[in-house]
Tab-separated table of C-alpha atoms and ligand atoms in Angstrom:
chain	number	residue	atom	x	y	z
B	578	MET	CA	-11.675	-44.452	22.584
B	579	SER	CA	-11.824	-48.380	23.903
B	580	ALA	CA	-14.730	-50.067	22.693
B	581	ILE	CA	-16.626	-53.749	23.189
B	582	LYS	CA	-17.431	-55.579	20.390
B	583	LEU	CA	-21.075	-56.644	20.527
B	584	ASN	CA	-22.376	-60.012	19.252
B	585	THR	CA	-23.656	-58.243	16.225
B	586	GLY	CA	-19.834	-56.904	15.311
B	587	LEU	CA	-21.018	-53.530	16.334
B	588	LEU	CA	-18.570	-51.510	18.431
B	589	MET	CA	-19.969	-50.006	21.717
B	590	PRO	CA	-17.660	-47.545	23.310
B	591	LEU	CA	-16.608	-47.721	26.603
B	592	VAL	CA	-18.034	-44.905	27.959
B	593	GLY	CA	-20.817	-42.896	27.131
B	594	LYS	CA	-23.207	-40.377	28.416
B	595	GLY	CA	-26.257	-40.933	30.482
B	596	LEU	CA	-29.273	-39.086	29.655
B	597	TRP	CA	-31.821	-39.706	32.524
B	598	LYS	CA	-32.926	-36.280	34.485
B	599	VAL	CA	-31.509	-34.273	31.875
B	600	PRO	CA	-33.920	-31.391	31.916
B	601	ARG	CA	-35.378	-30.794	28.070
B	602	ALA	CA	-34.292	-27.319	28.346
B	603	ASP	CA	-30.885	-28.524	28.771
B	604	ALA	CA	-30.593	-31.547	26.619
B	605	ALA	CA	-30.003	-30.195	23.309
B	606	ASP	CA	-26.820	-28.095	24.520
B	607	THR	CA	-25.489	-30.998	26.755
B	608	VAL	CA	-25.778	-33.483	23.906
B	609	TYR	CA	-24.400	-30.979	21.498
B	610	ASN	CA	-21.571	-29.948	24.139
B	611	ALA	CA	-20.729	-33.652	24.905
B	612	ILE	CA	-20.299	-34.465	21.305
B	613	LYS	CA	-17.526	-31.665	21.129
B	614	THR	CA	-16.062	-32.657	24.301
B	615	GLY	CA	-15.460	-36.234	22.572
B	616	TYR	CA	-18.494	-38.508	23.575
B	617	ARG	CA	-20.018	-40.818	21.094
B	618	LEU	CA	-22.280	-43.058	22.797
B	619	PHE	CA	-25.539	-41.478	24.513
B	620	ASP	CA	-28.068	-43.503	26.320
B	621	GLY	CA	-31.624	-42.560	26.062
B	622	ALA	CA	-34.933	-43.704	26.617
B	623	GLY	CA	-38.602	-42.612	25.813
B	624	ASP	CA	-38.976	-42.462	29.773
B	625	TYR	CA	-36.420	-39.703	30.067
B	626	GLY	CA	-38.968	-37.131	28.182
B	627	ASN	CA	-35.952	-35.378	26.417
B	628	GLU	CA	-35.535	-37.416	23.219
B	629	LYS	CA	-36.694	-34.809	20.874
B	630	GLU	CA	-34.225	-32.162	22.345
B	631	CYS	CA	-31.317	-34.790	22.678
B	632	GLY	CA	-31.852	-35.356	18.671
B	633	ASP	CA	-31.769	-31.704	18.192
B	634	GLY	CA	-28.449	-31.687	19.667
B	635	VAL	CA	-27.161	-34.507	17.817
B	636	ALA	CA	-28.924	-32.864	14.424
B	637	ARG	CA	-26.819	-29.606	15.205
B	638	ALA	CA	-23.583	-31.472	15.990
B	639	ILE	CA	-23.956	-33.397	12.617
B	640	LYS	CA	-24.790	-30.133	10.665
B	641	ASP	CA	-21.955	-28.138	12.253
B	642	GLY	CA	-19.754	-30.924	10.971
B	643	LEU	CA	-18.254	-31.927	14.403
B	644	VAL	CA	-19.412	-35.845	13.724
B	645	LYS	CA	-21.099	-38.070	11.224
B	646	ARG	CA	-24.104	-40.396	12.088
B	647	GLU	CA	-22.091	-43.310	11.829
B	648	GLU	CA	-19.582	-42.321	14.292
B	649	LEU	CA	-22.097	-42.072	17.126
B	650	PHE	CA	-23.549	-44.872	19.111
B	651	ILE	CA	-27.286	-44.011	20.027
B	652	THR	CA	-29.099	-46.272	22.481
B	653	SER	CA	-32.709	-45.947	23.351
B	654	LYS	CA	-35.125	-47.911	25.274
B	655	LEU	CA	-38.618	-49.358	25.128
B	656	TRP	CA	-41.007	-48.279	27.857
B	657	ASN	CA	-42.994	-50.883	29.967
B	658	THR	CA	-46.771	-49.523	28.405
B	659	PHE	CA	-45.570	-50.639	24.891
B	660	HIS	CA	-44.606	-54.353	25.297
B	661	ALA	CA	-47.339	-55.713	23.238
B	662	LYS	CA	-46.211	-56.761	19.707
B	663	GLU	CA	-48.062	-54.148	17.882
B	664	HIS	CA	-46.802	-51.593	20.098
B	665	VAL	CA	-42.865	-52.188	19.631
B	666	PRO	CA	-42.576	-51.062	15.868
B	667	GLN	CA	-44.882	-48.261	16.827
B	668	LEU	CA	-42.725	-46.727	19.617
B	669	VAL	CA	-39.475	-47.512	18.052
B	670	LYS	CA	-40.780	-45.338	14.727
B	671	LYS	CA	-41.912	-42.660	17.133
B	672	GLN	CA	-38.450	-42.392	19.120
B	673	LEU	CA	-36.571	-42.743	16.028
B	674	ALA	CA	-38.641	-39.853	14.807
B	675	ASP	CA	-38.162	-37.861	17.930
B	676	TRP	CA	-34.046	-38.268	17.643
B	677	GLN	CA	-34.514	-37.640	13.774
B	678	LEU	CA	-32.665	-40.801	13.214
B	679	GLU	CA	-32.954	-43.810	10.793
B	680	TYR	CA	-31.809	-46.075	13.136
B	681	PHE	CA	-30.681	-46.964	16.549
B	682	ASP	CA	-27.231	-48.517	17.700
B	683	LEU	CA	-28.822	-50.463	20.459
B	684	PHE	CA	-32.464	-50.459	21.551
B	685	LEU	CA	-33.291	-52.123	24.922
B	686	ILE	CA	-36.354	-53.259	26.904
B	687	HIS	CA	-36.147	-51.013	29.598
B	688	PHE	CA	-37.706	-53.277	32.351
B	689	PRO	CA	-39.288	-56.833	32.253
B	690	VAL	CA	-42.674	-55.553	33.581
B	691	SER	CA	-45.407	-55.066	31.526
B	692	ILE	CA	-47.846	-52.344	31.955
B	693	ALA	CA	-51.205	-50.979	30.682
B	694	TYR	CA	-50.751	-49.365	27.312
B	695	VAL	CA	-51.223	-45.520	27.227
B	696	ASP	CA	-51.730	-43.994	23.671
B	697	PRO	CA	-48.630	-41.470	23.293
B	698	ALA	CA	-51.161	-39.054	21.777
B	699	VAL	CA	-52.703	-39.011	25.377
B	700	ARG	CA	-49.814	-38.789	27.219
B	701	TYR	CA	-45.868	-39.178	26.596
B	702	PRO	CA	-43.971	-40.608	28.246
B	703	PRO	CA	-46.413	-42.191	30.063
B	704	GLU	CA	-44.596	-43.304	33.089
B	705	TRP	CA	-45.943	-45.732	35.535
B	706	PHE	CA	-49.300	-44.817	36.081
B	707	VAL	CA	-52.301	-45.586	33.650
B	708	ASP	CA	-54.233	-42.292	34.692
B	709	GLY	CA	-51.038	-40.049	35.178
B	710	VAL	CA	-51.544	-40.136	38.800
B	711	SER	CA	-51.664	-42.995	41.015
B	712	LYS	CA	-52.868	-46.566	39.598
B	713	VAL	CA	-50.155	-48.970	38.075
B	714	GLN	CA	-52.142	-51.348	35.897
B	715	LEU	CA	-50.181	-54.617	34.680
B	716	GLN	CA	-50.690	-55.760	31.379
B	717	ASN	CA	-50.754	-59.303	30.151
B	718	THR	CA	-47.795	-59.220	27.613
B	719	PRO	CA	-45.317	-62.209	28.025
B	720	TYR	CA	-41.803	-61.175	27.918
B	721	GLN	CA	-41.449	-63.692	25.089
B	722	GLU	CA	-43.827	-61.912	22.875
B	723	THR	CA	-41.935	-58.408	23.564
B	724	TRP	CA	-38.597	-60.005	22.784
B	725	GLN	CA	-39.785	-61.381	19.268
B	726	ALA	CA	-41.177	-58.240	18.330
B	727	MET	CA	-37.846	-56.666	19.393
B	728	GLU	CA	-36.168	-59.160	16.925
B	729	ALA	CA	-38.704	-58.108	14.096
B	730	ILE	CA	-37.692	-54.271	14.504
B	731	GLN	CA	-33.711	-55.276	14.330
B	732	GLU	CA	-34.562	-57.363	11.042
B	733	ALA	CA	-36.528	-54.478	9.655
B	734	GLY	CA	-33.640	-52.141	10.170
B	735	TYR	CA	-34.555	-49.875	13.160
B	736	ALA	CA	-32.147	-50.932	15.503
B	737	LYS	CA	-28.682	-52.399	14.524
B	738	SER	CA	-28.409	-54.025	17.916
B	739	ILE	CA	-30.716	-55.216	20.654
B	740	GLY	CA	-30.789	-56.076	23.953
B	741	VAL	CA	-32.492	-55.822	27.807
B	742	SER	CA	-31.955	-54.102	31.027
B	743	ASN	CA	-32.969	-54.655	34.663
B	744	VAL	CA	-33.053	-58.550	34.046
B	745	GLN	CA	-31.746	-61.292	36.412
B	746	GLY	CA	-29.940	-64.569	35.179
B	747	ALA	CA	-32.987	-66.399	35.540
B	748	LEU	CA	-34.872	-64.563	32.953
B	749	LEU	CA	-31.659	-64.185	30.748
B	750	LEU	CA	-31.540	-67.862	30.310
B	751	ASP	CA	-35.121	-68.397	29.983
B	752	ILE	CA	-34.976	-65.528	27.105
B	753	LEU	CA	-32.282	-67.507	25.219
B	754	LYS	CA	-34.749	-70.562	24.874
B	755	TYR	CA	-36.700	-68.629	22.292
B	756	ALA	CA	-34.153	-65.841	21.380
B	757	LYS	CA	-32.763	-66.291	17.507
B	758	LYS	CA	-29.574	-64.704	19.320
B	759	ALA	CA	-28.575	-63.901	22.866
B	760	PRO	CA	-29.196	-60.279	23.479
B	761	SER	CA	-26.151	-57.930	22.664
B	762	VAL	CA	-26.199	-56.295	25.775
B	763	LEU	CA	-27.740	-56.120	29.386
B	764	GLN	CA	-28.006	-52.603	31.230
B	765	ILE	CA	-27.914	-52.961	34.786
B	766	GLU	CA	-27.435	-51.206	38.081
B	767	HIS	CA	-23.833	-51.938	38.807
B	768	HIS	CA	-21.824	-49.857	41.481
B	769	PRO	CA	-19.357	-51.039	44.353
B	770	TYR	CA	-22.496	-51.499	46.699
B	771	LEU	CA	-23.914	-53.787	43.869
B	772	THR	CA	-21.592	-55.772	41.986
B	773	GLN	CA	-23.664	-58.433	40.798
B	774	GLN	CA	-20.584	-60.233	40.225
B	775	PRO	CA	-22.546	-63.784	39.367
B	776	LEU	CA	-24.510	-61.949	36.639
B	777	VAL	CA	-21.623	-60.382	35.385
B	778	ASP	CA	-19.882	-63.639	35.251
B	779	LEU	CA	-23.010	-65.298	33.605
B	780	CYS	CA	-23.097	-62.655	30.813
B	781	LYS	CA	-19.251	-63.184	29.977
B	782	GLU	CA	-19.896	-66.825	29.599
B	783	LEU	CA	-22.823	-66.127	26.905
B	784	GLY	CA	-21.161	-63.449	25.114
B	785	ILE	CA	-23.472	-60.644	26.321
B	786	ALA	CA	-21.979	-57.186	26.892
B	787	ILE	CA	-22.886	-55.399	30.105
B	788	THR	CA	-23.581	-51.709	30.290
B	789	ALA	CA	-23.487	-50.344	34.060
B	790	TYR	CA	-25.797	-47.634	35.234
B	791	SER	CA	-25.655	-45.571	38.038
B	792	SER	CA	-21.899	-46.213	38.664
B	793	PHE	CA	-21.830	-44.136	41.685
B	794	GLY	CA	-24.300	-45.502	43.337
B	795	PRO	CA	-26.452	-43.232	45.552
B	796	THR	CA	-25.558	-40.254	44.237
B	797	SER	CA	-28.219	-40.507	41.455
B	798	PHE	CA	-30.599	-40.956	43.813
B	799	VAL	CA	-30.025	-38.232	46.255
B	800	GLU	CA	-32.448	-35.934	44.354
B	801	LEU	CA	-35.251	-38.429	44.299
B	802	GLY	CA	-34.819	-39.123	47.907
B	803	MET	CA	-34.315	-42.708	47.315
B	804	ASP	CA	-30.520	-42.829	48.310
B	805	LYS	CA	-31.650	-44.802	51.516
B	806	ASN	CA	-28.993	-42.349	53.611
B	807	THR	CA	-26.162	-44.574	52.121
B	808	PRO	CA	-22.805	-42.990	52.502
B	809	SER	CA	-21.377	-41.362	49.112
B	810	LEU	CA	-18.853	-43.813	47.213
B	811	LEU	CA	-17.633	-40.551	45.871
B	812	LYS	CA	-16.137	-39.724	49.296
B	813	HIS	CA	-15.651	-43.404	50.626
B	814	ASP	CA	-12.355	-43.805	52.252
B	815	VAL	CA	-11.374	-46.676	49.895
B	816	THR	CA	-12.008	-44.724	47.075
B	817	ALA	CA	-10.242	-41.471	48.384
B	818	GLU	CA	-7.119	-43.583	49.127
B	819	ILE	CA	-6.934	-45.091	45.538
B	820	SER	CA	-8.009	-41.682	44.282
B	821	LYS	CA	-4.905	-40.150	46.138
B	822	ALA	CA	-2.562	-43.296	44.993
B	823	THR	CA	-3.492	-42.787	41.136
B	824	GLY	CA	-3.598	-39.510	40.968
B	825	LYS	CA	-7.216	-39.659	39.285
B	826	THR	CA	-10.409	-38.270	40.834
B	827	PRO	CA	-13.008	-40.574	42.943
B	828	ALA	CA	-15.317	-40.612	40.000
B	829	GLN	CA	-12.704	-41.646	37.781
B	830	VAL	CA	-11.570	-44.405	40.029
B	831	LEU	CA	-15.193	-45.569	40.139
B	832	LEU	CA	-15.701	-45.751	36.457
B	833	ARG	CA	-12.365	-47.391	35.728
B	834	TRP	CA	-13.188	-50.253	38.210
B	835	ALA	CA	-16.073	-50.932	35.868
B	836	THR	CA	-14.336	-50.420	32.639
B	837	GLN	CA	-11.341	-52.380	33.321
B	838	ARG	CA	-13.427	-55.285	33.952
B	839	GLY	CA	-14.841	-54.825	30.382
B	840	ILE	CA	-18.229	-53.163	31.401
B	841	ALA	CA	-19.174	-49.988	29.734
B	842	VAL	CA	-20.406	-47.105	31.589
B	843	ILE	CA	-22.849	-44.243	31.014
B	844	PRO	CA	-22.196	-41.587	33.956
B	845	LYS	CA	-24.409	-38.511	33.569
B	846	SER	CA	-23.403	-35.008	34.146
B	847	ASN	CA	-24.202	-31.590	32.576
B	848	ASP	CA	-21.263	-29.967	33.900
B	849	PRO	CA	-18.362	-29.500	31.408
B	850	ASN	CA	-15.422	-30.460	33.984
B	851	ARG	CA	-17.290	-33.649	35.384
B	852	LEU	CA	-17.974	-34.655	31.299
B	853	ALA	CA	-14.437	-34.632	30.312
B	854	GLN	CA	-13.330	-35.903	33.793
B	855	ASN	CA	-15.762	-38.997	33.226
B	856	LEU	CA	-14.761	-39.419	29.476
B	857	ASN	CA	-11.452	-39.261	30.240
B	858	SER	CA	-11.193	-42.474	32.686
B	859	THR	CA	-9.938	-45.046	30.784
B	860	ASP	CA	-5.963	-44.352	30.400
B	861	PHE	CA	-4.821	-45.757	33.681
B	862	GLU	CA	-5.028	-49.236	35.527
B	863	LEU	CA	-6.039	-50.152	38.734
B	864	SER	CA	-3.958	-52.885	40.323
B	865	THR	CA	-5.787	-56.262	41.490
B	866	GLU	CA	-5.262	-55.334	44.709
B	867	GLN	CA	-7.227	-52.166	44.433
B	868	LEU	CA	-9.824	-53.596	42.102
B	869	LYS	CA	-10.647	-56.089	44.974
B	870	ALA	CA	-10.877	-53.301	47.668
B	871	ILE	CA	-13.474	-51.582	45.819
B	872	SER	CA	-15.403	-54.723	44.978
B	873	ASP	CA	-15.295	-55.708	48.681
B	874	LEU	CA	-17.526	-52.821	49.184
B	875	ASN	CA	-20.478	-55.053	47.854
B	876	ILE	CA	-23.269	-55.100	50.187
B	877	GLY	CA	-25.933	-56.176	47.531
B	878	LEU	CA	-27.700	-52.728	47.832
B	879	ARG	CA	-29.956	-51.612	44.924
B	880	PHE	CA	-31.571	-48.211	44.442
B	881	ASN	CA	-33.381	-48.704	41.453
B	882	ASN	CA	-36.277	-50.913	41.947
B	883	PRO	CA	-39.554	-49.740	41.057
B	884	VAL	CA	-41.274	-52.961	41.443
B	885	GLY	CA	-40.468	-52.679	45.178
B	886	VAL	CA	-41.641	-49.171	45.526
B	887	SER	CA	-45.204	-48.692	47.205
B	888	PRO	CA	-47.957	-48.383	44.334
B	889	LEU	CA	-46.665	-51.412	42.372
B	890	LEU	CA	-45.904	-53.256	45.799
B	891	SER	CA	-49.657	-52.664	46.729
B	892	ILE	CA	-50.832	-54.575	43.562
B	893	PHE	CA	-48.402	-57.382	44.259
B	894	ALA	CA	-49.053	-57.626	47.975
P	976	LIG	P1	-24.600	-41.896	37.571
P	976	LIG	O1	-24.027	-42.800	38.422
P	976	LIG	O2	-24.239	-41.547	36.260
P	976	LIG	O3	-24.815	-40.553	38.806
P	976	LIG	C1	-24.983	-38.946	38.366
P	976	LIG	C2	-24.911	-38.300	39.471
P	976	LIG	O4	-23.518	-38.483	39.566
P	976	LIG	C3	-25.359	-36.809	39.257
P	976	LIG	O5	-25.875	-36.354	40.479
P	976	LIG	C4	-24.239	-36.086	38.855
P	976	LIG	O6	-24.191	-34.870	38.964
P	976	LIG	C5	-22.821	-36.933	39.608
P	976	LIG	N1	-21.500	-36.565	38.622
P	976	LIG	C6	-21.379	-37.308	37.789
P	976	LIG	N2	-20.261	-36.948	37.249
P	976	LIG	C7	-19.582	-36.699	38.185
P	976	LIG	C8	-18.169	-36.406	38.337
P	976	LIG	N3	-17.115	-36.837	37.816
P	976	LIG	N4	-17.866	-36.221	40.024
P	976	LIG	C9	-18.754	-36.194	40.960
P	976	LIG	N5	-20.192	-36.335	40.922
P	976	LIG	C10	-20.573	-36.758	39.391
P	976	LIG	O7	-26.224	-42.019	37.620
P	976	LIG	P2	-27.420	-42.350	36.578
P	976	LIG	O8	-28.053	-40.809	35.910
P	976	LIG	O9	-28.573	-42.817	37.825
P	976	LIG	O10	-27.002	-43.608	35.561
P	976	LIG	C11	-26.477	-43.078	34.494
P	976	LIG	C12	-27.332	-43.409	33.064
P	976	LIG	O11	-27.772	-44.668	33.247
P	976	LIG	C13	-28.498	-42.245	33.030
P	976	LIG	O12	-28.306	-41.087	33.082
P	976	LIG	C14	-29.328	-43.478	32.064
P	976	LIG	O13	-28.813	-43.214	30.752
P	976	LIG	C15	-28.930	-44.696	32.505
P	976	LIG	N6	-29.944	-45.364	33.621
P	976	LIG	C16	-30.691	-46.522	33.236
P	976	LIG	C17	-31.443	-47.262	33.578
P	976	LIG	C18	-32.108	-48.438	33.578
P	976	LIG	O14	-33.142	-48.539	33.962
P	976	LIG	N7	-31.636	-49.180	32.221
P	976	LIG	C19	-31.583	-46.644	35.256
P	976	LIG	C20	-31.045	-45.709	35.607
P	976	LIG	C21	-29.702	-44.797	34.947
């Protein structure tokens, strides 16, 4: 399978499987079946609340001889409540224990937003609210402290590569002022309605690999009521036309638009047909015109913007 070489020398597969909103009851089987289908990269996070079950799926696949640990690329993320330097090692160890792993291939800071610590023994995952219901409480941890704690856990061997997510260019440039080495990966919302081309170009220049999330744009947000009534990219005329011309599904076209430009994708599906379809989306080429027609759909529309939702807005207001 095609891969991107990270600045740590590690190879990150171009296509992986996202684990957000995978119900705990299905997670072990979903991961196991995805490994059977050929997936090697899994994109998890403490916040997804399913890391133990995902770890069970991995453990079963290794035990059954489907795959070896070193053939897998497991990503996880540090949640916003754990940005203080003493919490970063505490959480990476907890998350590794949940996954039943000794190291992550990639560990990311989930959001550049630091909120008050919630003891995992009290509530895990803690989500955004300090009391589990309504009130977001910001915490005074500078991003530099969190990044340097990430470097320490990498040096201690808990993560082979470290990176960031949901970060814009200005913060990225600031990180470079104190980082020993540039983050290996930036994970961002990236789809034809939100191409973020200047940020993509900046990362290319800095040797930072990009992973796109929510590659199908509004589709992922329909079930959350956060799709802003946006027309589906999977049914868009431009996608449909290219799908017809290439003989590939609309989903494969949208994924290829990213991977052909060197951007990794981590689509989420629990359906066996879609899982296989998404994985087998790198064996064709889009023409320059087709790539441009898709990029031209950009309207700068972001669906995942937690700092813009009401409980946080009331704090920043
Ligand atoms: P996605 O773009 O992968 O879309 C998922 C939706 O598309 C689901 O409704 C699924 O049923 C549908 N779908 C999947 N394959 C399809 C196919 N072949 N044909 C038609 N429909 C299909 O959205 P996502 O889950 O938001 O993003 C992917 C992953 O990115 C997540 O699971 C998670 O791991 C990661 N993520 C990270 C962040 C972050 O803050 N870093 C935020 C969101 C998501």
